[in-house]
């Protein structure tokens, strides 16, 4: 983009549109965009230790290193010049047989009349044939079309506005009617570009992304063109929908090329250094209440279950850094009856050491420091294994101790009956039930992406992450490198998996609270209602963020949301 000229020339005109992910030594190159938000290089040595199932159960913290200099960072301000009839008045050319304007005594009066009619037409609403009104969100691929000459939405490069004539000779007109028609159509094309530009992204870009997914689902031949149009208006430093669109576009391309699995495995394999990743996760923890909400709800339910127990045992199926237990340990240590003897069993997959800032031994050291600080005996037991591989014997549950089991944003990684006839997801709940826990806490994304068809899943994921990106938008500037890193490092990998992978390779399989309730009930559990005190504390937490966060109580559980979209559920069972 230079000056007032608007020209979008895709690099795809001379190279294949789809992303090339070269397997073998896993080294990836984006032929269409070397600085794509998912563009990076991975060496085979880093990935050599990954086996075929490790990626299925890894921690949300195991995310890849991305380039922050993306080619998708387009200028959000389009320097457009509306066509002005007077710009053409000095260059109008009439063919032989017509009087020159300068020779026509009625020329100025006629032009005044023509210009008045043009102004009237341009100021009024567009006709139905154009399908783009001042406030109309055009449905891409629907009944309304931006141009009656085609049944498909035009690529910006195929429909140049009048500005493109700045570098060309002006068109010739043989009558005032031709001139009148040209300017009206040019202005309407200008409006169409404005409606599809980043200045109005919420409706049109979202619909364009859905149309891309629909085209891919139906195996239509307009997918490349739709993706090209989407790429022209997304940006990792733009509006929330533009930023989200940058990652969704890459996910769609990966799905088309069937490279989503390789991407996901590589993103697990290549990670930032521990301090860097911990910094990104810490930023996300501070700017959004989602993780705090989950930790507070789980701690509150476990504290309630342990209030009269002298020997307690927490089995955490994704221990992470272990710091989420600080407030619970402090509360138990401050009991008037004295602190209990506490055991913590930490489960986490072997490839998540960066999310912990070290091995599980580092978690044990942190808990030992807490034990000394709060004067409470704590025994730590490390289980470096994938959740699906955990057995009762590995947990070392002892008679006489009150047991709590915690599933923090983890259980959705375990396959269910749609993937494995043995139904490992429900099998894990039955195994936990056999341990007779006093309480089981569950924190999960409130989204329906498990068994839904691709197009439905795409729309659901788009709605879910749109709300999440909007919530991030109110806390950090759009040009913040930290915000870009948080979204790339902590969210992009999961989005790619939801969009681009299928079967056993798709491990981000979220379910709604109602479905989890059915699973827990069938496994022999009953709801353990969260206390009103926990509700009160969480509402106080949300007041420190944004008024757009919502908290809903449902069947003894709680749902945290952004505006009218629930995002995270917290429930407890016994």
XYZ file of C-alpha atoms in Angstrom:
574
model
C 0.000 0.000 0.000
C 1.453 3.321 -1.039
C -0.288 6.656 -0.806
C -3.837 6.541 -2.047
C -3.274 3.503 -4.234
C -4.977 0.357 -3.013
C -3.627 -2.755 -4.646
C -3.606 -6.180 -3.099
C -1.341 -8.497 -5.003
C -1.152 -11.946 -3.479
C 2.147 -13.758 -3.390
C 0.057 -16.797 -4.218
C -0.145 -15.798 -7.843
C 3.205 -17.405 -8.549
C 3.390 -19.971 -5.739
C 1.017 -22.578 -4.342
C -1.394 -21.201 -1.748
C -1.076 -24.016 0.742
C 1.444 -24.287 3.513
C 4.254 -26.765 2.956
C 5.231 -28.608 6.105
C 8.154 -30.830 5.203
C 8.319 -34.002 7.246
C 11.362 -36.173 7.638
C 13.523 -33.945 9.659
C 10.602 -31.746 10.687
C 11.560 -28.478 9.106
C 8.768 -26.213 7.974
C 8.605 -23.460 5.424
C 5.633 -21.329 4.517
C 5.886 -20.762 0.807
C 3.102 -18.218 0.762
C 4.228 -16.284 3.829
C 7.655 -16.750 5.299
C 6.640 -14.721 8.341
C 3.277 -16.337 8.999
C 2.130 -16.332 12.640
C 2.838 -20.069 12.666
C 6.044 -19.814 10.649
C 9.186 -21.119 12.307
C 11.842 -23.715 11.780
C 12.247 -26.845 13.825
C 15.337 -28.987 13.890
C 15.038 -32.723 13.900
C 17.164 -33.177 17.009
C 14.693 -31.237 19.134
C 11.838 -33.372 17.879
C 13.553 -36.731 17.881
C 12.367 -37.657 21.367
C 8.691 -37.157 20.556
C 6.770 -40.355 20.041
C 3.422 -40.710 18.304
C 1.249 -40.175 21.366
C 3.111 -37.641 23.474
C 1.327 -34.673 21.976
C -2.027 -36.004 23.039
C -1.629 -35.317 26.719
C 0.813 -32.476 27.050
C 0.249 -29.450 29.190
C -1.312 -26.273 27.761
C 1.943 -24.624 28.685
C 3.947 -26.588 26.112
C 3.685 -24.152 23.270
C 5.930 -23.281 20.427
C 8.143 -20.401 19.579
C 6.730 -18.189 16.882
C 8.060 -15.278 14.916
C 6.520 -12.040 16.147
C 7.257 -10.283 12.869
C 4.336 -11.523 10.849
C 3.542 -10.689 7.297
C -0.049 -10.591 8.448
C 0.577 -7.301 10.215
C -1.088 -5.132 7.630
C -1.633 -1.451 8.086
C -5.026 -1.017 9.726
C -5.578 2.390 8.120
C -6.510 2.174 4.465
C -5.584 5.419 2.771
C -8.520 5.493 0.410
C -9.699 8.329 -1.768
C -13.333 8.392 -2.701
C -13.932 9.082 -6.359
C -14.662 12.687 -6.932
C -16.528 13.572 -10.138
C -14.587 16.798 -10.425
C -11.364 14.835 -10.747
C -12.577 13.599 -14.091
C -14.082 16.810 -15.450
C -10.810 17.987 -16.912
C -10.084 14.694 -18.623
C -13.430 13.654 -20.064
C -13.010 12.501 -23.649
C -15.932 12.207 -26.026
C -15.687 10.310 -29.273
C -16.164 11.894 -32.645
C -19.726 12.897 -33.300
C -20.177 14.254 -29.771
C -19.646 17.874 -28.892
C -16.679 18.606 -26.701
C -17.649 19.829 -23.271
C -15.750 23.031 -23.783
C -17.699 23.667 -26.985
C -21.152 22.869 -25.618
C -22.865 26.039 -24.333
C -25.004 23.885 -22.025
C -22.037 21.842 -20.813
C -21.671 23.368 -17.346
C -25.410 23.298 -16.711
C -25.570 19.643 -17.851
C -22.622 18.646 -15.720
C -24.176 20.400 -12.730
C -27.312 18.315 -13.258
C -25.305 15.095 -13.657
C -23.239 15.777 -10.550
C -26.405 16.479 -8.573
C -27.855 13.135 -9.649
C -24.585 11.367 -8.793
C -24.597 12.926 -5.347
C -28.216 11.881 -4.829
C -27.467 8.304 -5.865
C -24.346 8.009 -3.756
C -25.942 9.463 -0.639
C -28.928 7.154 -0.902
C -29.037 3.465 -0.026
C -27.518 0.893 -2.348
C -29.808 -1.149 -4.471
C -30.526 -4.782 -3.773
C -28.388 -5.782 -6.681
C -25.232 -4.694 -4.916
C -25.859 -6.435 -1.637
C -23.774 -3.983 0.410
C -25.481 -1.298 2.429
C -24.056 1.249 4.794
C -24.717 -0.969 7.797
C -25.270 -4.316 6.146
C -23.043 -7.248 7.032
C -22.912 -9.107 3.739
C -23.022 -12.870 3.967
C -20.187 -14.258 1.889
C -21.537 -16.919 -0.407
C -25.135 -16.115 0.534
C -27.994 -14.617 -1.452
C -26.594 -11.119 -1.250
C -23.562 -10.621 -3.440
C -21.190 -7.679 -3.742
C -21.353 -7.791 -7.537
C -24.132 -9.000 -9.843
C -21.632 -10.151 -12.430
C -20.578 -13.144 -10.382
C -22.001 -15.606 -7.897
C -18.843 -15.593 -5.782
C -17.379 -12.749 -3.690
C -14.636 -11.029 -5.602
C -11.057 -10.922 -4.469
C -9.889 -7.410 -3.757
C -7.239 -7.797 -6.464
C -9.941 -8.652 -8.991
C -12.136 -5.645 -8.258
C -9.962 -2.512 -8.311
C -11.501 0.699 -7.115
C -11.231 4.018 -8.954
C -8.046 4.762 -7.059
C -6.205 2.276 -9.268
C -6.601 4.709 -12.144
C -4.231 7.157 -10.504
C -1.377 5.473 -12.343
C -3.271 4.876 -15.566
C -4.889 6.916 -18.275
C -8.459 7.877 -17.322
C -11.258 5.965 -19.024
C -13.067 7.427 -22.016
C -16.793 8.110 -21.930
C -19.115 8.519 -24.919
C -21.971 10.027 -22.912
C -22.879 11.595 -19.610
C -24.823 8.451 -18.711
C -21.674 6.355 -19.021
C -19.788 8.750 -16.791
C -22.648 8.798 -14.296
C -22.800 4.985 -14.222
C -19.017 4.626 -13.868
C -18.729 6.916 -10.840
C -21.711 5.367 -9.057
C -20.352 1.840 -9.540
C -16.857 2.922 -8.515
C -18.161 4.424 -5.293
C -20.120 1.292 -4.536
C -16.984 -0.795 -5.057
C -15.260 1.591 -2.667
C -18.014 0.952 -0.112
C -17.670 -2.776 -0.584
C -13.958 -2.603 0.204
C -14.680 -0.491 3.279
C -17.237 -3.040 4.466
C -14.665 -5.802 4.133
C -11.755 -3.811 5.518
C -10.358 -3.966 9.067
C -12.457 -0.893 9.883
C -15.531 -3.118 10.015
C -14.149 -6.557 10.834
C -16.599 -7.962 13.355
C -19.280 -8.990 10.870
C -17.674 -9.424 7.464
C -14.345 -10.973 8.439
C -16.022 -13.450 10.750
C -18.427 -14.418 7.998
C -15.597 -14.657 5.503
C -13.724 -17.057 7.796
C -16.856 -19.174 8.143
C -17.270 -19.146 4.381
C -13.655 -20.326 4.005
C -14.392 -23.230 6.351
C -17.626 -23.988 4.519
C -15.833 -24.003 1.173
C -13.212 -26.372 2.555
C -15.858 -28.620 4.090
C -17.777 -28.807 0.802
C -14.578 -29.168 -1.259
C -15.483 -26.174 -3.400
C -12.996 -24.695 -5.839
C -13.258 -21.152 -4.443
C -11.349 -21.946 -1.233
C -8.047 -20.469 -2.466
C -9.685 -17.204 -3.432
C -11.573 -16.922 -0.140
C -8.401 -17.607 1.857
C -6.605 -14.968 -0.203
C -9.302 -12.437 0.665
C -9.148 -13.374 4.342
C -5.367 -13.062 4.433
C -5.617 -9.511 3.125
C -7.525 -8.279 6.171
C -6.098 -10.238 9.118
C -3.326 -8.974 11.374
C -1.737 -10.229 14.585
C -1.740 -6.625 15.840
C -5.243 -5.625 14.739
C -8.776 -5.955 16.068
C -9.505 -9.123 18.084
C -11.205 -10.795 15.113
C -8.283 -9.870 12.845
C -5.767 -11.367 15.256
C -7.829 -14.501 15.686
C -8.361 -14.673 11.927
C -4.595 -14.780 11.338
C -4.342 -18.084 13.230
C -7.602 -19.520 11.906
C -6.498 -18.887 8.314
C -3.296 -20.844 8.931
C -5.304 -23.608 10.586
C -7.577 -23.884 7.538
C -4.619 -24.042 5.180
C -3.010 -26.716 7.352
C -6.239 -28.720 7.263
C -6.387 -28.435 3.477
C -2.803 -29.673 3.215
C -3.379 -32.319 5.913
C -0.364 -30.948 7.768
C -2.096 -30.083 11.046
C -0.717 -33.117 12.888
C 2.878 -32.312 11.943
C 2.390 -28.719 13.057
C 0.900 -29.725 16.383
C 3.667 -32.217 17.123
C 6.308 -29.680 16.214
C 4.718 -26.999 18.373
C 4.933 -29.434 21.275
C 8.513 -30.189 20.393
C 9.918 -26.710 19.993
C 9.440 -24.519 23.080
C 10.805 -21.259 24.373
C 13.255 -21.408 27.234
C 11.561 -21.956 30.576
C 11.853 -18.379 31.836
C 10.435 -17.030 28.588
C 7.435 -19.356 28.502
C 6.771 -18.885 32.199
C 6.757 -15.159 31.547
C 4.086 -15.535 28.829
C 1.964 -17.767 31.044
C 2.384 -15.341 33.922
C 1.155 -12.481 31.760
C -1.921 -14.451 30.722
C -2.527 -15.373 34.367
C -2.465 -11.692 35.344
C -4.418 -10.091 32.486
C -7.288 -12.596 32.425
C -9.054 -14.272 35.378
C -9.591 -17.656 33.705
C -6.800 -19.569 35.443
C -7.300 -17.771 38.750
C -10.998 -18.605 38.590
C -10.236 -22.300 38.151
C -7.644 -22.396 40.919
C -9.881 -20.530 43.369
C -12.874 -22.756 42.674
C -10.835 -25.952 43.097
C -9.101 -24.690 46.248
C -12.419 -23.659 47.774
C -14.040 -27.045 47.176
C -11.011 -28.969 48.491
C -10.707 -26.732 51.561
C -14.361 -27.403 52.337
C -13.843 -31.180 52.001
C -10.668 -31.148 54.137
C -11.825 -28.835 56.915
C -12.032 -31.585 59.558
C -9.399 -34.003 58.213
C -6.016 -34.707 59.801
C -4.452 -36.583 56.872
C -5.120 -35.220 53.392
C -3.895 -36.217 49.942
C -4.213 -34.215 46.715
C -3.751 -35.993 43.378
C -3.229 -33.341 40.706
C -3.474 -34.662 37.149
C -1.612 -31.633 35.819
C 0.596 -30.214 38.539
C 2.319 -27.596 36.389
C 4.471 -25.475 38.667
C 2.479 -26.409 41.770
C 1.995 -22.784 42.781
C -1.801 -23.034 42.515
C -1.791 -24.833 45.862
C -0.166 -21.965 47.778
C -3.415 -20.425 49.038
C -4.867 -23.815 50.014
C -1.714 -24.778 51.915
C -1.781 -21.440 53.724
C -5.464 -21.915 54.632
C -4.941 -25.453 55.926
C -1.925 -24.344 57.955
C -4.006 -21.617 59.623
C -6.776 -23.943 60.883
C -7.601 -23.470 64.560
C -7.354 -27.226 65.059
C -3.864 -27.218 63.598
C -2.550 -28.130 60.149
C -3.112 -31.628 58.723
C -0.428 -33.928 57.410
C -0.506 -33.241 53.692
C 0.539 -35.330 50.711
C 0.638 -34.091 47.119
C 0.923 -36.418 44.113
C 1.881 -34.453 41.023
C 1.159 -35.944 37.591
C 2.444 -34.326 34.429
C 3.708 -35.590 31.110
C 7.458 -35.880 30.531
C 7.524 -33.150 27.862
C 6.146 -30.331 30.034
C 9.264 -29.409 31.957
C 9.337 -25.882 30.495
C 5.827 -25.220 31.809
C 7.103 -26.116 35.283
C 10.384 -24.262 34.951
C 12.167 -27.562 35.384
C 11.462 -31.215 36.170
C 8.909 -32.426 38.710
C 11.732 -32.216 41.210
C 11.421 -28.417 40.943
C 7.774 -28.721 42.028
C 8.836 -30.741 45.047
C 11.325 -28.055 45.986
C 8.638 -25.364 45.808
C 6.301 -27.399 48.001
C 9.109 -27.982 50.476
C 9.619 -24.222 50.674
C 5.892 -23.743 51.322
C 6.004 -26.406 54.013
C 8.736 -24.547 55.814
C 7.139 -21.135 55.345
C 3.669 -22.090 56.619
C 4.812 -24.702 59.126
C 2.779 -27.555 57.648
C 4.129 -31.052 56.886
C 4.000 -31.767 53.122
C 5.085 -34.949 51.366
C 5.459 -34.795 47.583
C 5.230 -37.732 45.198
C 6.116 -37.193 41.507
C 4.438 -39.197 38.714
C 6.033 -38.184 35.377
C 3.523 -39.903 33.090
C 0.744 -39.183 30.667
C -2.642 -39.083 32.369
C -3.972 -41.982 30.307
C -1.144 -44.208 31.568
C -1.784 -43.562 35.276
C -2.954 -46.526 37.358
C -4.247 -46.784 40.921
C -0.974 -48.305 42.077
C 1.006 -45.297 40.836
C -0.996 -42.944 43.068
C -0.142 -44.669 46.359
C -3.439 -43.848 48.075
C -3.225 -44.796 51.754
C -5.987 -45.837 54.168
C -7.239 -43.158 56.542
C -6.429 -40.134 54.394
C -8.993 -37.838 52.759
C -8.388 -37.863 49.006
C -8.965 -34.995 46.560
C -8.428 -35.403 42.807
C -7.948 -32.367 40.591
C -8.499 -32.201 36.799
C -7.438 -28.662 35.755
C -8.112 -28.077 32.016
C -6.784 -31.570 31.348
C -9.494 -34.224 31.155
C -10.603 -33.143 27.664
C -7.252 -34.455 26.336
C -8.258 -38.032 27.172
C -9.998 -39.785 24.230
C -13.612 -40.848 24.591
C -15.827 -43.449 22.907
C -15.757 -41.592 19.584
C -12.012 -42.292 19.279
C -11.469 -45.474 21.258
C -14.088 -48.181 21.786
C -12.671 -48.671 25.291
C -13.714 -45.103 26.152
C -10.597 -44.030 28.135
C -12.254 -40.781 29.273
C -15.037 -42.511 31.155
C -12.625 -45.273 32.161
C -10.411 -42.738 33.924
C -13.394 -41.412 35.872
C -14.309 -44.954 36.944
C -10.714 -45.555 38.053
C -10.790 -42.363 40.153
C -14.186 -43.376 41.568
C -12.666 -46.664 42.750
C -10.322 -44.641 44.994
C -13.328 -43.235 46.934
C -12.186 -39.597 46.819
C -13.826 -37.125 49.129
C -13.926 -34.559 46.335
C -13.010 -34.348 42.628
C -12.576 -30.911 41.074
C -13.005 -30.273 37.357
C -12.011 -27.132 35.441
C -12.785 -27.193 31.719
C -13.270 -24.895 28.744
C -16.965 -24.399 28.129
C -16.947 -25.347 24.469
C -18.413 -28.097 22.319
C -15.626 -29.331 20.031
C -15.440 -33.040 20.792
C -17.659 -34.953 18.373
C -19.146 -32.106 16.347
C -18.629 -32.044 12.546
C -15.853 -29.817 11.230
C -17.924 -26.803 10.151
C -19.929 -26.726 13.383
C -16.717 -27.120 15.366
C -15.057 -24.309 13.428
C -17.904 -21.891 14.170
C -17.907 -22.924 17.830
C -14.137 -22.408 18.134
C -14.384 -19.075 16.333
C -17.038 -17.898 18.776
C -15.132 -19.182 21.820
C -11.751 -17.679 20.952
C -13.319 -14.440 19.690
C -14.625 -13.822 23.190
C -11.253 -14.714 24.708
C -9.338 -12.410 22.339
C -11.789 -9.596 23.079
C -11.144 -10.004 26.791
C -7.398 -9.800 26.205
C -7.920 -6.701 24.073
C -9.171 -4.587 26.996
C -6.028 -5.174 29.054
C -3.113 -4.882 26.612
C -2.369 -2.556 23.673
C -2.781 -4.114 20.243
C 0.796 -3.341 19.279
C 2.184 -4.887 22.473
C 4.814 -7.533 21.787
C 3.893 -9.206 25.073
C 0.276 -9.542 23.961
C 1.348 -10.993 20.622
C 3.587 -13.491 22.403
C 0.858 -14.496 24.864
C -1.613 -15.225 22.067
C 0.960 -17.059 19.971
C 2.581 -19.059 22.751
C -0.419 -19.868 24.946
C -3.381 -20.138 22.539
C -2.320 -20.704 18.915
C -1.363 -24.364 19.251
C -4.755 -25.392 20.619
C -6.561 -23.494 17.860
C -4.526 -25.270 15.169
C -5.366 -28.635 16.708
C -9.101 -27.931 16.873
C -9.231 -26.771 13.237
C -6.622 -28.823 11.392
C -6.560 -32.248 13.091
C -8.930 -35.195 13.193
C -9.179 -38.617 14.805
C -6.611 -39.512 17.443
C -4.483 -36.543 16.410
C -7.164 -34.066 17.549
C -6.657 -33.925 21.294
C -8.394 -30.620 22.048
C -11.822 -32.200 22.564
C -13.771 -29.894 24.840
C -17.231 -30.640 26.163
C -19.916 -28.530 27.808
C -20.714 -28.709 31.508
C -23.887 -30.694 30.822
C -21.912 -33.447 29.095
C -19.363 -33.600 31.917
C -22.233 -33.889 34.376
C -23.540 -36.924 32.472
C -20.095 -38.561 32.464
C -19.524 -38.033 36.187
C -23.022 -39.250 37.025
C -22.563 -42.436 34.985
C -19.232 -43.033 36.742
C -20.988 -42.953 40.145
C -20.385 -39.347 41.290
C -22.766 -36.754 42.696
C -22.395 -32.963 42.554
C -20.427 -31.337 45.371
C -21.894 -27.791 45.337
C -19.371 -24.958 45.491
C -19.888 -22.817 48.568
C -21.361 -19.319 48.561
C -18.095 -18.092 50.090
C -16.172 -19.239 46.979
C -18.755 -17.479 44.823
C -18.308 -14.275 46.797
C -14.507 -14.395 46.578
C -14.570 -14.975 42.806
C -17.006 -12.105 42.252
C -14.602 -9.889 44.158
C -11.813 -11.093 41.876
C -13.779 -10.214 38.737
C -14.420 -6.662 39.949
C -10.703 -6.049 39.543
C -10.859 -6.892 35.837
C -13.679 -5.804 33.509
C -17.399 -5.323 33.917
C -17.897 -7.563 30.892
C -16.886 -10.708 32.789
C -19.852 -12.739 33.970
C -20.277 -15.411 36.650
C -23.201 -17.811 36.453
C -24.176 -20.494 38.978
C -25.645 -23.651 37.483
C -26.471 -26.878 39.340
C -23.900 -26.166 42.045
C -21.199 -25.349 39.472
C -19.940 -21.977 38.247
C -19.404 -20.640 34.747
C -17.057 -17.752 33.989
C -17.794 -15.878 30.780
C -17.136 -12.810 28.694
C -20.303 -10.835 27.896
C -22.855 -13.434 26.707
C -20.377 -16.278 26.129
C -19.429 -18.779 28.886
C -15.755 -19.717 28.617
C -14.713 -21.808 31.636
C -16.688 -24.093 33.950
C -15.749 -25.119 37.492
C -17.485 -28.020 39.216
C -16.849 -30.427 42.092
C -17.983 -34.022 42.643
C -17.971 -36.676 45.357
